[in-house]
mmCIF file of C-alpha atoms in Angstrom:
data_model
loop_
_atom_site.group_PDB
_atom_site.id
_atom_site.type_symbol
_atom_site.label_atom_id
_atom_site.label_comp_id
_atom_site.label_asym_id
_atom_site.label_seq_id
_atom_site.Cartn_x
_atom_site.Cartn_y
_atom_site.Cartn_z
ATOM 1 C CA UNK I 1 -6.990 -23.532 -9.503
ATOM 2 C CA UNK I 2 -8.518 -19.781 -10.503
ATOM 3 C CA UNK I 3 -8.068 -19.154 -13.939
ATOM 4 C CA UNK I 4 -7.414 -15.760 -14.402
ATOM 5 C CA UNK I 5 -10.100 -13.327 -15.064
ATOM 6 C CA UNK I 6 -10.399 -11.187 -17.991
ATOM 7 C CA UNK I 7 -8.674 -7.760 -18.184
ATOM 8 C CA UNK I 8 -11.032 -6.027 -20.311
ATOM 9 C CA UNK I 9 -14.613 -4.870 -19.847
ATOM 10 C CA UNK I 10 -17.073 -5.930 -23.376
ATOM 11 C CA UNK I 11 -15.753 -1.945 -24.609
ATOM 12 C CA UNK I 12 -12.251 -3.243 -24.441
ATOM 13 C CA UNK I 13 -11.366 -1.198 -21.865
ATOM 14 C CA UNK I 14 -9.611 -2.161 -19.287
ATOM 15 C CA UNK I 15 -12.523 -3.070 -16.434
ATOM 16 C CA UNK I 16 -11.347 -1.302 -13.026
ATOM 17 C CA UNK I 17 -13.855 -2.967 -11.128
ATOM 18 C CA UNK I 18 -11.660 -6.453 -11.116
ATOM 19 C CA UNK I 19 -9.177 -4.545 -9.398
ATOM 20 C CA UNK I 20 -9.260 -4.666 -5.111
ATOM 21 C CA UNK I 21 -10.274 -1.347 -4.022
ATOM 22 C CA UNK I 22 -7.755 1.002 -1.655
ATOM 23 C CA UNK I 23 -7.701 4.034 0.018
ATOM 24 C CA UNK I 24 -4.429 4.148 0.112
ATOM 25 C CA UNK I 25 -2.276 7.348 -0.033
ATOM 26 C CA UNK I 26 -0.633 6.995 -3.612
ATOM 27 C CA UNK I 27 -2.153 4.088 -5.059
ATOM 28 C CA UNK I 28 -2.135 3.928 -8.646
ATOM 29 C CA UNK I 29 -5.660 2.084 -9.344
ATOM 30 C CA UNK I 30 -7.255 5.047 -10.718
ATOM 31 C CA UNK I 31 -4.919 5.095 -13.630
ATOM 32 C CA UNK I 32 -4.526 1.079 -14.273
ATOM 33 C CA UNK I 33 -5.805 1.837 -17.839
ATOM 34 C CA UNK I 34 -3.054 4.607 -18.561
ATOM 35 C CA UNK I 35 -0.238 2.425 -16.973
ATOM 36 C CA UNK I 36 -1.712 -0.464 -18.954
ATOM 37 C CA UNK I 37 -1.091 1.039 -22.109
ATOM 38 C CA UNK I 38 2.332 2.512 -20.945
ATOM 39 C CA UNK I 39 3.246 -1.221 -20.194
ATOM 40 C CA UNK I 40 1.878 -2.614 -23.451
ATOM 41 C CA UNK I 41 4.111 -0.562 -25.844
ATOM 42 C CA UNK I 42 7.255 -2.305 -23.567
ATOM 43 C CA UNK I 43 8.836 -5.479 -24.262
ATOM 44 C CA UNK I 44 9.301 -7.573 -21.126
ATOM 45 C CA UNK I 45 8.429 -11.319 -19.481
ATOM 46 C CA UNK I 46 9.789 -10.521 -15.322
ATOM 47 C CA UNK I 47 8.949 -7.440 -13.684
ATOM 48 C CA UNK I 48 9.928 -6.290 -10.144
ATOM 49 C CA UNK I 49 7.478 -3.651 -8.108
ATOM 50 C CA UNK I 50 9.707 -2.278 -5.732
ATOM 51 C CA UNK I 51 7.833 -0.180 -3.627
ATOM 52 C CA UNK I 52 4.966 -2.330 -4.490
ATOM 53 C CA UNK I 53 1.912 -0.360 -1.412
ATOM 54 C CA UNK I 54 -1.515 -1.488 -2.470
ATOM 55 C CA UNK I 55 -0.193 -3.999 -5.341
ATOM 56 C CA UNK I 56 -2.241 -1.928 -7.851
ATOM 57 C CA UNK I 57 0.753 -2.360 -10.222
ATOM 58 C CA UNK I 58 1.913 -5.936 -9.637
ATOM 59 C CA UNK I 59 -1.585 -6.858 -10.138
ATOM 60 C CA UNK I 60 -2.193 -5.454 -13.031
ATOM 61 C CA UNK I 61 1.260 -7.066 -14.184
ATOM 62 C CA UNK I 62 0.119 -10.090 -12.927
ATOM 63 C CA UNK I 63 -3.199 -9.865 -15.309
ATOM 64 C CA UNK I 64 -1.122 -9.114 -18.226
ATOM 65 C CA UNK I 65 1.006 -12.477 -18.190
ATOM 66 C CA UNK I 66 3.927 -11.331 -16.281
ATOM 67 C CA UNK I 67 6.500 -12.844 -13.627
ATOM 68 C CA UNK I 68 5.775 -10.630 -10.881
ATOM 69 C CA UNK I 69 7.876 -10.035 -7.657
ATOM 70 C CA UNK I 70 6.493 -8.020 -5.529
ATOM 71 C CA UNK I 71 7.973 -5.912 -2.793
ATOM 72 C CA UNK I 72 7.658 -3.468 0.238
ATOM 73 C CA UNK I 73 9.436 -3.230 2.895
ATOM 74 C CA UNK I 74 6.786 -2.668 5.507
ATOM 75 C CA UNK I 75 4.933 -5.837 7.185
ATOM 76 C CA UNK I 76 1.089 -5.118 6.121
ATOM 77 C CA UNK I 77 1.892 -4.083 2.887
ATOM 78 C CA UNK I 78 4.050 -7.274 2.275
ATOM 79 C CA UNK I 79 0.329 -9.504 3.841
ATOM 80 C CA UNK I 80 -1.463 -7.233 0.753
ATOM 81 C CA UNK I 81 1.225 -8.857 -1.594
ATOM 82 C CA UNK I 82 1.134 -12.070 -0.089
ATOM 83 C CA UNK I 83 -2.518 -11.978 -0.809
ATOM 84 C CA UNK I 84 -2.988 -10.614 -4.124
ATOM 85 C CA UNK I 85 0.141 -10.910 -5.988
ATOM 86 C CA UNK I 86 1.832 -14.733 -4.781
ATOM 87 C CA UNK I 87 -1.137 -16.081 -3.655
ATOM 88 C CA UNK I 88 -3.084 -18.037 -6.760
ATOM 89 C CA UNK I 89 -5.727 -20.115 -5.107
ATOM 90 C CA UNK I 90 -6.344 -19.769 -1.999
ATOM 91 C CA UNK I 91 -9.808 -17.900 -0.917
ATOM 92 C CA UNK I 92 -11.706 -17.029 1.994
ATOM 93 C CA UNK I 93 -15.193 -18.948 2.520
ATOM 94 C CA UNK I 94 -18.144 -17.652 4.489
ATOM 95 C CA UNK I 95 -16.835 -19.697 7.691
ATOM 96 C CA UNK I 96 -13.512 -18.538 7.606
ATOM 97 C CA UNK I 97 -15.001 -15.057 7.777
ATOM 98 C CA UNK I 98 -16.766 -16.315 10.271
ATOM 99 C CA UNK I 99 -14.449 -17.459 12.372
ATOM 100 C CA UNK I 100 -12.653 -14.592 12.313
ATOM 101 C CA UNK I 101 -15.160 -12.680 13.616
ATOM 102 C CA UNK I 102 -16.201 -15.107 16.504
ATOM 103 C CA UNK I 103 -16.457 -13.464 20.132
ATOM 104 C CA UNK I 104 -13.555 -14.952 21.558
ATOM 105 C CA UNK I 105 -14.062 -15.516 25.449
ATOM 106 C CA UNK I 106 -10.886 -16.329 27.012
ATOM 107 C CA UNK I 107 -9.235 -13.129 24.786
ATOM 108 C CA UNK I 108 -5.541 -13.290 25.180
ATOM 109 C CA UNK I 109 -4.737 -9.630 24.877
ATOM 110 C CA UNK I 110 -6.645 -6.457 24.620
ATOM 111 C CA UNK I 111 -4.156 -3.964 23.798
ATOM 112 C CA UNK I 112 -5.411 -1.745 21.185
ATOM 113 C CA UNK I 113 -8.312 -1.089 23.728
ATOM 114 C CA UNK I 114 -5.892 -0.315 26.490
ATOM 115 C CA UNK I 115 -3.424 1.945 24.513
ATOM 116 C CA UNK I 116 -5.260 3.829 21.402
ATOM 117 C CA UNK I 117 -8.583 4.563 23.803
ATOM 118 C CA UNK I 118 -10.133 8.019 22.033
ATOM 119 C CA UNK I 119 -7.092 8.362 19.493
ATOM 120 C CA UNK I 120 -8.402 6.636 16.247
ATOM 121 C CA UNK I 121 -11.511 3.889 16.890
ATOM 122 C CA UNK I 122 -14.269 4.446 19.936
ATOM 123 C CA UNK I 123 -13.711 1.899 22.352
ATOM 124 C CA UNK I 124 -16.288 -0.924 20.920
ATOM 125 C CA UNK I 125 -14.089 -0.374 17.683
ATOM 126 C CA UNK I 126 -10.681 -0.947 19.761
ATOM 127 C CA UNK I 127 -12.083 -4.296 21.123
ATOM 128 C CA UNK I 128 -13.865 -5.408 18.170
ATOM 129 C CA UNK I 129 -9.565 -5.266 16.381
ATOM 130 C CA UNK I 130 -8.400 -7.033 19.279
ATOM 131 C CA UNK I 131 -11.148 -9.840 18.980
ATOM 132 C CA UNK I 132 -10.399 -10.234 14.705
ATOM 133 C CA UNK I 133 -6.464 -9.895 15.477
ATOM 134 C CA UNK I 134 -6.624 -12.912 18.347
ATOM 135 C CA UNK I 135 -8.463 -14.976 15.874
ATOM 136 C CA UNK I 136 -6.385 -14.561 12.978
ATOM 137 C CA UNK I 137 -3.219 -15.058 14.468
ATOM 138 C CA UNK I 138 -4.517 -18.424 16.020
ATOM 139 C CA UNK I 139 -4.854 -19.328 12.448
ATOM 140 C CA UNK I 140 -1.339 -21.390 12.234
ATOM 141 C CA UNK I 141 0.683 -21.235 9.151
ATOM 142 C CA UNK I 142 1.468 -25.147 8.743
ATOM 143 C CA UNK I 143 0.613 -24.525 4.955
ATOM 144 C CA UNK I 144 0.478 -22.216 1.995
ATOM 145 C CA UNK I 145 -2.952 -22.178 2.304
ATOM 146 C CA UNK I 146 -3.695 -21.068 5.953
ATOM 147 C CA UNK I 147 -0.742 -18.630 5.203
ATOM 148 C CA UNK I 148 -2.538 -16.856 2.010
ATOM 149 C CA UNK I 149 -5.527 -17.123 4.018
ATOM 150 C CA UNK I 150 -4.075 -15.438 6.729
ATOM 151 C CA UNK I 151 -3.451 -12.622 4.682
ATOM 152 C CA UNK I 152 -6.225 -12.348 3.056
ATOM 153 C CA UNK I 153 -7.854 -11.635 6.357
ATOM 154 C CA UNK I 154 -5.425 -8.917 7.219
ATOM 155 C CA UNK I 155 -6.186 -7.459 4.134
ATOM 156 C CA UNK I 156 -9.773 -7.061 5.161
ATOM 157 C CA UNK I 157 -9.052 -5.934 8.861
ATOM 158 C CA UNK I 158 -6.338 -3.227 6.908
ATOM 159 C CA UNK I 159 -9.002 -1.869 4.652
ATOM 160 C CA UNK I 160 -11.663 -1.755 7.325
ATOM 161 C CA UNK I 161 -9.440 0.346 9.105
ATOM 162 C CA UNK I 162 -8.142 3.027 6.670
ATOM 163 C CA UNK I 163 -12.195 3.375 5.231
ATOM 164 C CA UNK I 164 -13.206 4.085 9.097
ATOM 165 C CA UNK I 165 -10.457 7.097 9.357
ATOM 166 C CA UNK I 166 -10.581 10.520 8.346
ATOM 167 C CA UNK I 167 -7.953 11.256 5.798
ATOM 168 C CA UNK I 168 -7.411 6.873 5.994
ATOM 169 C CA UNK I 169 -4.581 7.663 7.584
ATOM 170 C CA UNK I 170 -2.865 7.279 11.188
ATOM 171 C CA UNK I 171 -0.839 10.776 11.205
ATOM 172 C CA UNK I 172 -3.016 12.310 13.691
ATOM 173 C CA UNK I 173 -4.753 11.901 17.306
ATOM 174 C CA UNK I 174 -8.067 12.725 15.502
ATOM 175 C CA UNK I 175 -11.339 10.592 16.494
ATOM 176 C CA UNK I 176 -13.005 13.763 17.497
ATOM 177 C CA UNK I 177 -13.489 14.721 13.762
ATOM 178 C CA UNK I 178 -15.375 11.225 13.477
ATOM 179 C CA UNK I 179 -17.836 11.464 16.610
ATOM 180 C CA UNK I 180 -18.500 14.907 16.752
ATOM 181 C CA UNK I 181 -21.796 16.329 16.437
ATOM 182 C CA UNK I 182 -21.423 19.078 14.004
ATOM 183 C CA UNK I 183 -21.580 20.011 9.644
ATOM 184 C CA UNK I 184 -18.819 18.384 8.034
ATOM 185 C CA UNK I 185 -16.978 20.145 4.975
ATOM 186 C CA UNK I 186 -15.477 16.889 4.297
ATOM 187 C CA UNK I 187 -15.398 13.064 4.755
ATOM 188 C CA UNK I 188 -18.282 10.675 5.204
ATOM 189 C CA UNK I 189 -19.930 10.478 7.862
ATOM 190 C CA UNK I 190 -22.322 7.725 6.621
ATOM 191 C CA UNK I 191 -18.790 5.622 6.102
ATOM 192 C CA UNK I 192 -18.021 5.794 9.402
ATOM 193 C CA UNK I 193 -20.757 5.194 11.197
ATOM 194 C CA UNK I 194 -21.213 1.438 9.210
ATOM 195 C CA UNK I 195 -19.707 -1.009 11.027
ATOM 196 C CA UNK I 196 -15.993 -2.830 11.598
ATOM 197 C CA UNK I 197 -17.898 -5.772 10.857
ATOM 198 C CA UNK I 198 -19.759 -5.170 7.741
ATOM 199 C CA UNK I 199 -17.023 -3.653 6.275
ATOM 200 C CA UNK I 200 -14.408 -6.601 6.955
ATOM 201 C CA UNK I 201 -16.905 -9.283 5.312
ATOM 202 C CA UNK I 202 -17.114 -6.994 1.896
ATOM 203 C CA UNK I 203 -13.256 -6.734 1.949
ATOM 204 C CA UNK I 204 -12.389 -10.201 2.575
ATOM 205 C CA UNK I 205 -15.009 -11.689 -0.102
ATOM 206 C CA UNK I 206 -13.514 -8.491 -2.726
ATOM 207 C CA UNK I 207 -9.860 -10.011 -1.751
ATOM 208 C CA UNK I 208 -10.705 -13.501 -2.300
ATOM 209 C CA UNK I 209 -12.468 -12.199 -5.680
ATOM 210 C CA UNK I 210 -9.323 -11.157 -7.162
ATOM 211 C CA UNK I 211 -7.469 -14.395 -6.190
ATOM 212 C CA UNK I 212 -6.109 -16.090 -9.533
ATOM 213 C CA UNK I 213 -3.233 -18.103 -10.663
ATOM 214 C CA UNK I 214 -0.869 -15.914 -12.940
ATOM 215 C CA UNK I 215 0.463 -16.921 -16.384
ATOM 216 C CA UNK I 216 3.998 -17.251 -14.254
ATOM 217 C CA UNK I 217 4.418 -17.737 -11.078
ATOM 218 C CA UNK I 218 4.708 -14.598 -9.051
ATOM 219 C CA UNK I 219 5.852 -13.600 -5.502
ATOM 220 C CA UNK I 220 6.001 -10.935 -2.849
ATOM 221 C CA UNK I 221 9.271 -10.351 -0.320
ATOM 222 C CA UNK I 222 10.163 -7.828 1.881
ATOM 223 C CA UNK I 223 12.984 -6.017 1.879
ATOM 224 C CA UNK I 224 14.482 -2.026 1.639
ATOM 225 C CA UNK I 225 14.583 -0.747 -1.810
ATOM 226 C CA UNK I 226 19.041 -1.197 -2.147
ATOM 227 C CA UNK I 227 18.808 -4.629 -0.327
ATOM 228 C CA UNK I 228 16.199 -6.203 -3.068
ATOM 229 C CA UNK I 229 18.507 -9.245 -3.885
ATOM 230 C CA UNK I 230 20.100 -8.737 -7.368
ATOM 231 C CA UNK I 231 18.415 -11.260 -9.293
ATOM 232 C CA UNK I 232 17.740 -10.415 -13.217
ATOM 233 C CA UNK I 233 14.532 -8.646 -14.364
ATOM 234 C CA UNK I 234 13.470 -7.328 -17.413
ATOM 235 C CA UNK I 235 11.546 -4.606 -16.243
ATOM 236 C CA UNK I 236 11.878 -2.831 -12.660
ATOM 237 C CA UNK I 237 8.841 -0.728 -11.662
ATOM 238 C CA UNK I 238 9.610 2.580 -8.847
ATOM 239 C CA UNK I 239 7.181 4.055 -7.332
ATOM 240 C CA UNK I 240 9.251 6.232 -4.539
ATOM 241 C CA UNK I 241 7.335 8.120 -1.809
ATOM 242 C CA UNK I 242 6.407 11.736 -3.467
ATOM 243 C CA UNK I 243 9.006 14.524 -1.770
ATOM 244 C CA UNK I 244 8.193 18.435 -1.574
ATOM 245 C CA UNK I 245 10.869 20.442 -0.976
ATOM 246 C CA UNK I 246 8.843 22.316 1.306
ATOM 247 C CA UNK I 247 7.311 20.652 4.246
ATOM 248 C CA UNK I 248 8.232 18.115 6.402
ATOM 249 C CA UNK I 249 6.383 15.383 4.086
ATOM 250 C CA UNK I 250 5.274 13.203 6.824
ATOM 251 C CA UNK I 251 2.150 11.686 4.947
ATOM 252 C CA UNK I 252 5.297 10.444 2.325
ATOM 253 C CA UNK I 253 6.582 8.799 5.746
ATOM 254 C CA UNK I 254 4.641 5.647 5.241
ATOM 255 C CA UNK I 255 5.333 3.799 8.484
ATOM 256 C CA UNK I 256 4.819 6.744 10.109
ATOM 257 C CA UNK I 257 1.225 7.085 8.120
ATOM 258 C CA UNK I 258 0.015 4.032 8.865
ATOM 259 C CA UNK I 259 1.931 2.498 11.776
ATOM 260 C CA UNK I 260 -1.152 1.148 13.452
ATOM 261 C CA UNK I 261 -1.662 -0.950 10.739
ATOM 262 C CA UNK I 262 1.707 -2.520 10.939
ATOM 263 C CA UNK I 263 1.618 -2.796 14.366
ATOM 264 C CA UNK I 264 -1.366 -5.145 13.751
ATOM 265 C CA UNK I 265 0.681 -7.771 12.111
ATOM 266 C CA UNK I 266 3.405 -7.554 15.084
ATOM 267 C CA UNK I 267 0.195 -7.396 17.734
ATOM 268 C CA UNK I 268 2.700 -9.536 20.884
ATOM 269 C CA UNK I 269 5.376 -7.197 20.642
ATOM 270 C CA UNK I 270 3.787 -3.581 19.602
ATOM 271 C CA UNK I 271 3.962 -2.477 22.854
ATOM 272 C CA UNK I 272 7.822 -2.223 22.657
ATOM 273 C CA UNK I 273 7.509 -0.966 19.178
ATOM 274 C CA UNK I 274 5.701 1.996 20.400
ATOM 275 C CA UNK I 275 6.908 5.764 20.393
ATOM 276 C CA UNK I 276 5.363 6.653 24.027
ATOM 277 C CA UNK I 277 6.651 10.443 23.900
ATOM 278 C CA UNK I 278 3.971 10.925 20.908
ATOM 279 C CA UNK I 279 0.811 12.106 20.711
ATOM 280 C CA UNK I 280 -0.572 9.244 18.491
ATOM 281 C CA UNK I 281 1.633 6.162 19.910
ATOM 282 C CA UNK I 282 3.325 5.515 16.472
ATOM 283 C CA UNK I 283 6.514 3.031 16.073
ATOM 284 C CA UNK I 284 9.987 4.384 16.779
ATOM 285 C CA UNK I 285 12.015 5.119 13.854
ATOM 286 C CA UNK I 286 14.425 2.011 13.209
ATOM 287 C CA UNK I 287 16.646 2.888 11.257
ATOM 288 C CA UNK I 288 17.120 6.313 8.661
ATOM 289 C CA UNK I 289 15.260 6.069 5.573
ATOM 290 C CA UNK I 290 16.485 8.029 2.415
ATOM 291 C CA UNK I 291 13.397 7.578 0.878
ATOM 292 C CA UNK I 292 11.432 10.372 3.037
ATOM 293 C CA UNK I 293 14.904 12.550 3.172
ATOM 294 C CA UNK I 294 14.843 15.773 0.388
ATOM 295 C CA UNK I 295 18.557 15.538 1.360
ATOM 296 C CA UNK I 296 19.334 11.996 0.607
ATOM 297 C CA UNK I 297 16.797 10.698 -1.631
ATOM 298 C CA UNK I 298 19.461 11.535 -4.935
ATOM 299 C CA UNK I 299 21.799 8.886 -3.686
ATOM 300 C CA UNK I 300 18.992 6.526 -3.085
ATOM 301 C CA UNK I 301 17.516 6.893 -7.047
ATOM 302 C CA UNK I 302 20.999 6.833 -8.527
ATOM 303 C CA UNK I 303 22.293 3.082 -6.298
ATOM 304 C CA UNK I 304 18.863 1.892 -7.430
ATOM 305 C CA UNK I 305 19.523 3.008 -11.238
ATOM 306 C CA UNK I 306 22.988 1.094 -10.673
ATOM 307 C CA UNK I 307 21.669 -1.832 -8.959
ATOM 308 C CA UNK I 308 19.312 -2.511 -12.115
ATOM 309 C CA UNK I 309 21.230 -1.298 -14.900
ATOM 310 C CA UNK I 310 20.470 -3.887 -16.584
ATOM 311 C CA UNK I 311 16.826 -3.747 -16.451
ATOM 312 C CA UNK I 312 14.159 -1.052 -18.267
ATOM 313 C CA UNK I 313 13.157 0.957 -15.530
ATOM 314 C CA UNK I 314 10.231 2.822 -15.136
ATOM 315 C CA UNK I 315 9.546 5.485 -12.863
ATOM 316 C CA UNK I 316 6.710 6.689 -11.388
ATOM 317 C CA UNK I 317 7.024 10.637 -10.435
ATOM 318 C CA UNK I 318 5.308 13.631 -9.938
ATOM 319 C CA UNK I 319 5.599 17.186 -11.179
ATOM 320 C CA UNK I 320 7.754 19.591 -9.227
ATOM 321 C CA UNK I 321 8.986 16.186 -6.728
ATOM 322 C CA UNK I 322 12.452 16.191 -5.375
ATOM 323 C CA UNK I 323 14.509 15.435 -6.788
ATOM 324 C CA UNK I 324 13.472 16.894 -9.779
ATOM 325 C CA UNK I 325 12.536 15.068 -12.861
ATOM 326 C CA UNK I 326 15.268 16.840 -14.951
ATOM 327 C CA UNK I 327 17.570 15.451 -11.979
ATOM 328 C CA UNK I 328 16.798 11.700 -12.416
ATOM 329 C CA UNK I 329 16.719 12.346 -16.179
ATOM 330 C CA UNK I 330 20.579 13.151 -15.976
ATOM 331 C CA UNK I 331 21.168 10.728 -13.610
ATOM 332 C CA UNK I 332 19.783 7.916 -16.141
ATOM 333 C CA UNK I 333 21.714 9.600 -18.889
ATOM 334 C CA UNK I 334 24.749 8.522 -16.617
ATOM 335 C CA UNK I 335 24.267 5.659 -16.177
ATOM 336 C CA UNK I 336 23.850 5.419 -20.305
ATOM 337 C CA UNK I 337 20.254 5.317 -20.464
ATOM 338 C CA UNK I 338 17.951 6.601 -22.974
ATOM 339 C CA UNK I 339 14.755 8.099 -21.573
ATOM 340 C CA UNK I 340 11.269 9.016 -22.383
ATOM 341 C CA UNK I 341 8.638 10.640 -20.989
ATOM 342 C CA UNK I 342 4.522 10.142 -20.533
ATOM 343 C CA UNK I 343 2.842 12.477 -18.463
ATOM 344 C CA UNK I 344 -0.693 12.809 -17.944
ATOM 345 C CA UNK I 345 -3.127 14.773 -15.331
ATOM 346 C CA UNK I 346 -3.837 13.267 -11.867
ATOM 347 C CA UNK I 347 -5.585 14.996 -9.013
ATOM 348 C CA UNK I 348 -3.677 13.121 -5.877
ATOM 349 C CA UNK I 349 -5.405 12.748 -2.619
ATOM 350 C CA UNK I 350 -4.461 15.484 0.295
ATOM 351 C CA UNK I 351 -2.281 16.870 -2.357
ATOM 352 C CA UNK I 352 -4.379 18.968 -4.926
ATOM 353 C CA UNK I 353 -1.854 21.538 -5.877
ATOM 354 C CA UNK I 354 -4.280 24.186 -6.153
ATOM 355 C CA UNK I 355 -6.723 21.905 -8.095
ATOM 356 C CA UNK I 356 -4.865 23.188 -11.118
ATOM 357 C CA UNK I 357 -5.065 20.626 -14.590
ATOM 358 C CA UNK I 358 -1.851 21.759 -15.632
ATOM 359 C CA UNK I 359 0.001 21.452 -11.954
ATOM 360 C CA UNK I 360 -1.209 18.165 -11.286
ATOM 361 C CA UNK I 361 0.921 15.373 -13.166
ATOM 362 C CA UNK I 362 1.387 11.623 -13.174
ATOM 363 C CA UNK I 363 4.820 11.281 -14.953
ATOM 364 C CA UNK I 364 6.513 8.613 -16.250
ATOM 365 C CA UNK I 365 10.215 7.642 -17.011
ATOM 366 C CA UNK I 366 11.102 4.700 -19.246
ATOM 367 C CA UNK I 367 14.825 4.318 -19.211
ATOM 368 C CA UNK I 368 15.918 1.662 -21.813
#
C-alpha cells in the first residue's frame, strides 16, 4: 500500500510538482496553494467534487485527509478519477507500458485512422491510437487492479493527446496549424513534433507517481450534476463550466471540446456516436445540458444549492460569468446561507480578458 506523499515542499509550501500535470481547459492546478489555504480555514471530514475535470481539486482533498467523491459526468474524465482519486495502489510497471504499446498484428479495428484522417493527428498518429486503444481494452477488468490500471493508461493516452493539439483541444478541424511549414506566433512546435510514444510513457509513470492510499477511502462516479445521489457531505465543491454572456461558449461545452477523447473510452461504438454533418466528427448532443445554457444555467445553480443545503458549498467562479456572482450570492441568501468571498488574480487559458490584472479573477463562494 502507497503511503501518501507529503503535501509540502522543505519551504512549507505546498509542492506543485506532486500534483499530475494537465492541459486541461479550466483546471485549477495552478492555484492548488490558494485553494489549499481556502480549504484549511474550513471545517470538514467528506467532500464531494462535482464537476470534478482533471481531479486537481479532489486530489488535493485527497492529500489533505479527506473522504473524497469524485465526479464528472463525462466517460474520460470519470477514467482520470478512477485513476487518481479511488484508486490507492495500483501502478503501472515498465511492462505494462509496454504492453500497451506492443504492435498488435491481427488489429481488430482501425477507426480513428479511417475517420479523423488530416483533422487532428497525421495518419502514423491515427494508427499509433488505434494500436494503444486495442491493447488497453484487451486488458479485462476481472479485478480492481486491472481496472485502476486500465485507467491509468487512458490517462496517459488522454494527456498525450491534448499536449499534441493546438489549443489541447478538439473544437476545430485544425492539423494544418501543426504540420505547416511556416513562423508560428503561438504553440510549440518542438511539443508536437515529439512523439505519441514518448509522451504516453512520461504520463503513465507521472500517473502511477501520484498513486496513494488516502487517509479515507475515496471514490469517483459518474453522473449529471442534479442526479449526484443525495448522500450527506460536509463540504460540496462546484466548479461549473465558465459562461459569457456573449458568445456561443463552445470551449465551456466540454463534450463538445474534447469529444475525441471520450470517444476513446467508447472506441466499438463511436462510430454511431458520431455527428457526421460536422466538420470535426464530434458526438451528437444527447440530451440538453443547462450547464453550457446562459438561459438555463440559474435554475441549474439554485436545484444544486437545494440539493446540498445541508452541506458548505463552495463555488468556484469567475468575474463577469453568468450568472453573475451577485446572482448566486442572492440565490444562497435564499436558501439561508451566509456567504463570503476570496478572490484573487488568474490569467485563464484562451480567455485573457485583455490581459488585464484587475479583469482577470478566480473567485470564490463559501456558503455556510
Amino acid at each position: 500500500m502507497l503511503p501518501p506523499p507529503p503535501l509540502w515542499d522543505s519551504t512549507g509550501a505546498v509542492d506543485l510538482s506532486r500534483f499530475p500535470s494537465t492541459r486541461y481547459r479550466g483546471s485549477k492546478r495552478k492555484i492548488i496553494p490558494w485553494l489549499w489555504g481556502c480549504f484549511q480555514d474550513l471545517d470538514f471530514s467528506s467532500a464531494l467534487d462535482v464537476f470534478g475535470g482533471t481531479g486537481s481539486v479532489s486530489y488535493l482533498l485527497k492529500r489533505m485527509g479527506k473522504e473524497v467523491t469524485y465526479n464528472d459526468y463525462l466517460h474520460f474524465n470519470h477514467l482520470v478519477g478512477l485513476a487518481l482519486i479511488e484508486n490507492e495502489q495500483a501502478v503501472l510497471n515498465r511492462s505494462d507500458i509496454d504492453a500497451a504499446l506492443a504492435p498488435d498484428p491481427k488489429l481488430p479495428r482501425t477507426f480513428v485512422r479511417d475517420t479523423f484522417k488530416g483533422v487532428y493527428f497525421t495518419d502514423t498518429e491515427n494508427g499509433w491510437i488505434d494500436n494503444v486503444v486495442a491493447r488497453i481494452n484487451s486488458l479485462k477488468n476481472e479485478s480492481s487492479e486491472s481496472m485502476y490500471k486500465r485507467a491509468l493508461l487512458h490517462y496517459g493516452l488522454f494527456q498525450s493527446c491534448l499536449i499534441k493539439r493546438p489549443f489541447n483541444l478538439f473544437h476545430r478541424r485544425n492539423l494544418y496549424l501543426r504540420i505547416a511549414n511556416v513562423k508560428r506566433g503561438f504553440g510549440n512546435k518542438t511539443t508536437w513534433d515529439k512523439s505519441f510514444k514518448e509522451f504516453f510513457i512520461g504520463f503513465c509513470m507521472e500517473a502511477s507517481s501520484a498513486v496513494f492510499k488516502g487517509a479515507r477511502p475515496c471514490r469517483a462516479i459518474r453522473h449529471n450534476a442534479v442526479d449526484i445521489p443525495g448522500k450527506s457531505y460536509d463540504l460540496v465543491y462546484i466548479d461549473p463550466p465558465y459562461l459569457t454572456s456573449e458568445g456561443d461558449n463552445e470551449t465551456s461545452d466540454y463534450r463538445r471540446s474534447y469529444h475525441f477523447l471520450e470517444g476513446l473510452c467508447d472506441y466499438t461504438r463511436w462510430d454511431d456516436l458520431i455527428d457526421y454533418e460536422t466538420p470535426n466528427l464530434r458526438m451528437k448532443r444527447l440530451c440538453p445540458n443547462d450547464w453550457i445554457d446562459p438561459l438555463r444555467n440559474s435554475k441549474a445553480f439554485d436545484a444544486l444549492f437545494e440539493k446540498f443545503r445541508g452541506s458548505i458549498i463552495v463555488v468556484s467562479y469567475k468575474k463577469y460569468g453568468v450568472p453573475s456572482i451577485d446572482t448566486l450570492i442572492r440565490m444562497f441568501k435564499k436558501h439561508g446561507r451566509r456567504v463570503r468571498s476570496r478572490s484573487r488574480h488568474y490569467k485563464y487559458a484562451l480567455n485573457h480578458q485583455n490581459g488585464s490584472a484587475e479583469l482577470n479573477r478566480e473567485v470564490l463562494l463559501i456558503a455556510e
